[in-house]
One Martini backbone bead per residue (centre of mass of N, CA, C, O) as a GRO file, in nm:
protein
  105
    1MET     BB    1   3.165  -0.313  -0.283
    2ALA     BB    2   2.907  -0.280  -0.533
    3ILE     BB    3   2.578  -0.341  -0.638
    4ALA     BB    4   2.412  -0.194  -0.931
    5ILE     BB    5   2.169   0.009  -1.083
    6ARG     BB    6   2.187   0.187  -1.404
    7ILE     BB    7   1.980   0.455  -1.532
    8GLN     BB    8   1.947   0.591  -1.846
    9PHE     BB    9   1.831   0.876  -2.017
   10LYS     BB   10   1.721   1.057  -2.297
   11THR     BB   11   1.707   1.309  -2.131
   12PRO     BB   12   1.861   1.585  -2.108
   13GLY     BB   13   1.997   1.614  -1.775
   14ARG     BB   14   1.903   1.362  -1.658
   15ASP     BB   15   1.919   1.170  -1.408
   16ASP     BB   16   2.027   0.901  -1.287
   17LEU     BB   17   1.933   0.579  -1.188
   18HIS     BB   18   2.024   0.455  -0.855
   19ILE     BB   19   2.031   0.100  -0.753
   20PRO     BB   20   2.080  -0.074  -0.494
   21VAL     BB   21   2.160  -0.409  -0.422
   22ALA     BB   22   2.468  -0.513  -0.315
   23ALA     BB   23   2.703  -0.622  -0.140
   24GLN     BB   24   2.950  -0.815  -0.215
   25GLY     BB   25   2.920  -1.021   0.015
   26ALA     BB   26   2.616  -1.071  -0.020
   27TYR     BB   27   2.627  -1.161  -0.304
   28HIS     BB   28   2.801  -1.424  -0.250
   29THR     BB   29   2.638  -1.552   0.002
   30VAL     BB   30   2.328  -1.512  -0.126
   31TRP     BB   31   2.255  -1.441  -0.420
   32LEU     BB   32   2.411  -1.658  -0.579
   33PRO     BB   33   2.313  -1.918  -0.458
   34ALA     BB   34   2.011  -1.863  -0.502
   35SER     BB   35   2.026  -1.830  -0.814
   36GLU     BB   36   2.134  -2.112  -0.869
   37ARG     BB   37   1.906  -2.274  -0.755
   38LEU     BB   38   1.709  -2.121  -0.978
   39SER     BB   39   1.853  -2.070  -1.256
   40LEU     BB   40   1.943  -1.803  -1.322
   41LYS     BB   41   2.060  -1.550  -1.554
   42TRP     BB   42   2.115  -1.239  -1.440
   43VAL     BB   43   2.208  -1.224  -1.141
   44PRO     BB   44   2.496  -1.375  -1.180
   45LEU     BB   45   2.590  -1.110  -1.371
   46PHE     BB   46   2.616  -0.853  -1.209
   47GLU     BB   47   2.922  -0.837  -1.145
   48ASN     BB   48   3.006  -0.810  -1.473
   49GLY     BB   49   2.847  -0.564  -1.615
   50PRO     BB   50   2.593  -0.548  -1.765
   51THR     BB   51   2.417  -0.456  -2.050
   52LEU     BB   52   2.088  -0.362  -2.092
   53ASP     BB   53   1.766  -0.392  -2.198
   54VAL     BB   54   1.439  -0.352  -2.157
   55LYS     BB   55   1.352  -0.647  -2.204
   56GLU     BB   56   1.550  -0.773  -1.987
   57MET     BB   57   1.411  -0.638  -1.738
   58VAL     BB   58   1.180  -0.827  -1.713
   59GLU     BB   59   1.355  -1.074  -1.642
   60VAL     BB   60   1.486  -0.949  -1.387
   61MET     BB   61   1.217  -0.904  -1.233
   62ASP     BB   62   1.136  -1.203  -1.229
   63GLU     BB   63   1.386  -1.296  -1.068
   64LEU     BB   64   1.342  -1.124  -0.819
   65GLN     BB   65   1.074  -1.266  -0.745
   66LYS     BB   66   1.179  -1.550  -0.713
   67LEU     BB   67   1.382  -1.480  -0.494
   68ARG     BB   68   1.174  -1.377  -0.295
   69ALA     BB   69   1.008  -1.638  -0.269
   70MET     BB   70   1.244  -1.822  -0.164
   71LEU     BB   71   1.319  -1.625   0.095
   72ALA     BB   72   1.045  -1.589   0.262
   73GLY     BB   73   1.065  -1.836   0.477
   74ASP     BB   74   1.296  -1.659   0.616
   75SER     BB   75   1.367  -1.430   0.874
   76LYS     BB   76   1.674  -1.371   0.806
   77ASN     BB   77   1.579  -1.231   0.513
   78ALA     BB   78   1.442  -0.948   0.558
   79TRP     BB   79   1.663  -0.756   0.442
   80LEU     BB   80   1.638  -0.880   0.152
   81LEU     BB   81   1.353  -0.836   0.096
   82GLU     BB   82   1.359  -0.528   0.122
   83ARG     BB   83   1.559  -0.486  -0.113
   84ILE     BB   84   1.381  -0.619  -0.340
   85GLU     BB   85   1.139  -0.430  -0.303
   86PHE     BB   86   1.288  -0.173  -0.369
   87ILE     BB   87   1.377  -0.250  -0.652
   88LEU     BB   88   1.094  -0.304  -0.770
   89ASP     BB   89   0.971  -0.023  -0.701
   90GLU     BB   90   1.179   0.137  -0.884
   91LEU     BB   91   1.121  -0.013  -1.151
   92SER     BB   92   0.807   0.039  -1.171
   93GLU     BB   93   0.864   0.365  -1.215
   94VAL     BB   94   0.965   0.326  -1.489
   95ASP     BB   95   1.005   0.468  -1.808
   96TRP     BB   96   1.104   0.272  -2.069
   97ASP     BB   97   1.085   0.488  -2.308
   98GLU     BB   98   1.325   0.675  -2.157
   99VAL     BB   99   1.545   0.462  -2.201
  100SER     BB  100   1.907   0.423  -2.295
  101GLU     BB  101   2.037   0.275  -2.038
  102ILE     BB  102   2.166  -0.034  -1.882
  103PHE     BB  103   2.339  -0.095  -1.568
  104VAL     BB  104   2.524  -0.361  -1.414
  105GLY     BB  105   2.768  -0.349  -1.109
   0.00000   0.00000   0.00000
């Protein structure tokens, strides 16, 4: 199983944006422990499948930036840093006024 962010848009017929976050194993061994050390609110809930609103995505993006900063000092985390960068890049291109629903899980 895997964790992903799915964004649905208001425009009829527009494809959902699907952003892969992490494989289940990596989420449990790396993402969760790191997010708990940082006392993050949203990242630990990703596995539970929360539906978020646009305002909460600002918090999620902030948490991802904090996670990236914490993991940046260790070269063995290069793959994870690339994934976080990819997620942040994808999210930064979203027109949030066009979003109807955000699901993580």
